[in-house]
Short mmCIF file of C-alpha atoms in Angstrom, two decimals:
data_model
loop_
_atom_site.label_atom_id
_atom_site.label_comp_id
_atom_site.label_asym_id
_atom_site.label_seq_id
_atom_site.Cartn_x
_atom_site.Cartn_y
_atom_site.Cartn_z
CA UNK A 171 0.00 0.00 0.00
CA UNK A 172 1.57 3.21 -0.63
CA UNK A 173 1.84 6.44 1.41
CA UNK A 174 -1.38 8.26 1.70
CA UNK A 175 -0.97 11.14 3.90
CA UNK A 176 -4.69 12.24 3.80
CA UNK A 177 -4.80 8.96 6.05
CA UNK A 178 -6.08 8.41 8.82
CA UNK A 179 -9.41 11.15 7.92
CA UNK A 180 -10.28 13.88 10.23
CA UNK A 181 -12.33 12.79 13.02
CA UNK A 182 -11.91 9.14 12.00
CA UNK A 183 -11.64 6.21 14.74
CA UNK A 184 -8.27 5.71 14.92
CA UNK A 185 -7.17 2.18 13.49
CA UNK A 186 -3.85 0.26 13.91
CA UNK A 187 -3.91 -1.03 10.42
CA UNK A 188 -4.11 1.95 9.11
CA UNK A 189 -1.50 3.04 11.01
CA UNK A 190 0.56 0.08 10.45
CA UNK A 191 0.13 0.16 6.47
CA UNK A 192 1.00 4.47 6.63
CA UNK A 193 4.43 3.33 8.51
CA UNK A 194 5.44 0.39 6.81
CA UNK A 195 4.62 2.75 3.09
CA UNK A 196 7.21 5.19 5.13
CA UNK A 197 9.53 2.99 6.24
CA UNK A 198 9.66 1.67 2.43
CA UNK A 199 9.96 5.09 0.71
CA UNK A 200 12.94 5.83 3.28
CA UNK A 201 14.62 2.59 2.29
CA UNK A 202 14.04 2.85 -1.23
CA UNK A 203 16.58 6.38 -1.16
CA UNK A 204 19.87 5.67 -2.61
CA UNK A 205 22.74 6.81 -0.12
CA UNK A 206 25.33 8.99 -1.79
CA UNK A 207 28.71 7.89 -0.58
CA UNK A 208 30.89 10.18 -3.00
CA UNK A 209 31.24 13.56 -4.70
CA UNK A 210 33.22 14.35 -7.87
CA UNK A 211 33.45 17.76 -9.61
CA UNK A 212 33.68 16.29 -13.74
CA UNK A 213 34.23 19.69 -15.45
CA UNK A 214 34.65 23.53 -15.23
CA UNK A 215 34.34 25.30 -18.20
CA UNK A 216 35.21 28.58 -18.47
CA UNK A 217 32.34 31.02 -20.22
CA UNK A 218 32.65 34.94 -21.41
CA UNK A 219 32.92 37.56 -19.15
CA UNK A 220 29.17 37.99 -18.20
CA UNK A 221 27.45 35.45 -18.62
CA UNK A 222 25.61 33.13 -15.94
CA UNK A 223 27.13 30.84 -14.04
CA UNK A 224 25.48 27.39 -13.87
CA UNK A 225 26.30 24.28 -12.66
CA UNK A 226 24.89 20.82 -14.08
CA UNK A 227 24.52 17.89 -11.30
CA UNK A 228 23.57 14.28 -11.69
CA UNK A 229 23.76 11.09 -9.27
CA UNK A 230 25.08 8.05 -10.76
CA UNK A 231 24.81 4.82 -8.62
CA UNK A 232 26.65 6.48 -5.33
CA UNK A 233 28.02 9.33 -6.82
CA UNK A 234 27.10 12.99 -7.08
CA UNK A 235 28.67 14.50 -9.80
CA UNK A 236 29.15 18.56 -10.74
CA UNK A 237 29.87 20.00 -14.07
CA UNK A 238 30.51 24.12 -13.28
CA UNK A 239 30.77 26.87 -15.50
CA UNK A 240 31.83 30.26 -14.62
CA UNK A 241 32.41 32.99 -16.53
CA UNK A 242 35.81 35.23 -16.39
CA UNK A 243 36.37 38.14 -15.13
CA UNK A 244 35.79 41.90 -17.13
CA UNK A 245 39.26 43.20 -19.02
CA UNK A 246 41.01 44.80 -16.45
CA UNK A 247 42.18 48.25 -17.30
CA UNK A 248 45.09 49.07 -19.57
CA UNK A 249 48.11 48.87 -17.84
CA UNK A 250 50.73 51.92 -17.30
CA UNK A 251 53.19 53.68 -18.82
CA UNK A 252 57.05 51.08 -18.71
CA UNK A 253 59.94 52.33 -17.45
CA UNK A 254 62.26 54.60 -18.63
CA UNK A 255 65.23 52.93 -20.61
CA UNK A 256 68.90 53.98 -19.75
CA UNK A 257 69.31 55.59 -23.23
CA UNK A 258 66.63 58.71 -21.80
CA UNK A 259 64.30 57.11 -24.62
CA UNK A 260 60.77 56.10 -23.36
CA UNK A 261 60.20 52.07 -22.93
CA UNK A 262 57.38 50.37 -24.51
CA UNK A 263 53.97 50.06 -22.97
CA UNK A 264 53.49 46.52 -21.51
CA UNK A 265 50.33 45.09 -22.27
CA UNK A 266 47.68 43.08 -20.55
CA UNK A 267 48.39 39.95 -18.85
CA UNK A 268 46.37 36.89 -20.22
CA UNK A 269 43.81 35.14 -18.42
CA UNK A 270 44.89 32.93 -15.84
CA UNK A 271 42.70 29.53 -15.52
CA UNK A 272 40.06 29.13 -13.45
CA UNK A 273 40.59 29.04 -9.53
CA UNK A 274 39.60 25.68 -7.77
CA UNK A 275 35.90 25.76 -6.61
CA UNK A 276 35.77 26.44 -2.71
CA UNK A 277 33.61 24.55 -0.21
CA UNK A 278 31.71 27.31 0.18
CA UNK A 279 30.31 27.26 -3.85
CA UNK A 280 30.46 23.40 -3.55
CA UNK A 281 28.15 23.62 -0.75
CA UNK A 282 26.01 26.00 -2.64
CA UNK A 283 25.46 24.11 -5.60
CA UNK A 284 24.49 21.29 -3.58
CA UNK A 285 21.96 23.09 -1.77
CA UNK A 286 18.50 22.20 -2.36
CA UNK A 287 18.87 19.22 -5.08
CA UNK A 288 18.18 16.59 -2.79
CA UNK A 289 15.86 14.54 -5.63
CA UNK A 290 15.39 11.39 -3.05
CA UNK A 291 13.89 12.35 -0.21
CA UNK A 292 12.48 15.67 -1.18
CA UNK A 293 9.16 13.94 -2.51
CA UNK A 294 8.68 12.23 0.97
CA UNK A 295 6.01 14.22 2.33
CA UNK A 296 5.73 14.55 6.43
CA UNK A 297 3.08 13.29 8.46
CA UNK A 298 0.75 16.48 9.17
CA UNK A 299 -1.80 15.22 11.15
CA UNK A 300 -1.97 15.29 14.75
CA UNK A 301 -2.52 12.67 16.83
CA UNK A 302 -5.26 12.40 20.22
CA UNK A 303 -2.36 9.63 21.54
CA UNK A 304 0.80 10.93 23.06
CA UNK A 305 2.51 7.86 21.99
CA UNK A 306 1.24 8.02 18.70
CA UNK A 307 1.88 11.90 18.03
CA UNK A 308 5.06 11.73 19.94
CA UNK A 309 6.20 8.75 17.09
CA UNK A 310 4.77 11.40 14.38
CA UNK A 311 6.99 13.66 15.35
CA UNK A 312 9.71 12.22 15.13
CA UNK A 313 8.86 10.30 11.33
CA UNK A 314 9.26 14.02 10.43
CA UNK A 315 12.22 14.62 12.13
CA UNK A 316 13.73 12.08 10.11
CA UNK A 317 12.18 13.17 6.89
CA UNK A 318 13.23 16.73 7.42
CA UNK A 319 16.89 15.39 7.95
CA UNK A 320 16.96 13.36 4.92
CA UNK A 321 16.18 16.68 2.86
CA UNK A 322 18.93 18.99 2.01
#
């Protein structure tokens, strides 16, 4: 039977099998969600300056895997005026330094990106009702607690 969390009704008697069956379609969704044991960035690519960031993520058996890309940074401004040579005679103007490659991602921007795409447990709704038993609403609560802490 699966989850039906408009069960038990409002004002219904409250029955164990129902309860049973609501638990045991819980306890199956919960076991059903693959545990990720492993994250691995595959790819930063490196877009003009201005453009969106956006990063593309996708689970594969275990494994979480991150595809980023950033843009570069704006032209910086030209650069000044070179030294003067020996001679008296004015030295060339040195030009603009090329684009270094792109900086490693920090945990802060990993942590961001992974942020709110928990796909497993997020459709696992929580048990809203409330309960006449303290047993029985004290066991709700913490069903939900457990939900909640599946969810990124």
């Amino acid at each position: 039977m699966p989850f039906d969390p408009a069960l038990p009704l409002p004002g219904s008697p409250l029955e164990s099998q129902v309860i049973r069956d609501q638990f045991q379609a819980l306890f199956n969704l919960i076991t059903s969600i693959t545990s990720l044991t492993t994250a691995q960035v595959d790819g930063v690519a490196t877009l003009p300056a201005g453009s969106p960031a956006s990063v593309e993520i996708t689970v594969s058996g275990s494994a979480l895997h991150f595809s980023f890309a950033l843009p570069q940074g704006n032209d910086g401004p030209p650069g000044g005026q070179g030294p003067t040579g020996n001679d008296g005679g004015q030295g060339p103007q040195g030009n603009d330094g090329a684009q270094g490659p792109p900086g490693e991602v920090t945990a802060l921007q990993l942590q961001d990106a992974i942020t709110g795409t928990s796909k497993n447990s997020n459709a696992v709704p929580t048990v809203d009702i409330t309960f006449g038993d303290p047993e029985v609403e004290l066991l709700r609560q913490r069903l939900n607690d457990l939900i909640n802490a599946l969810r990124r």
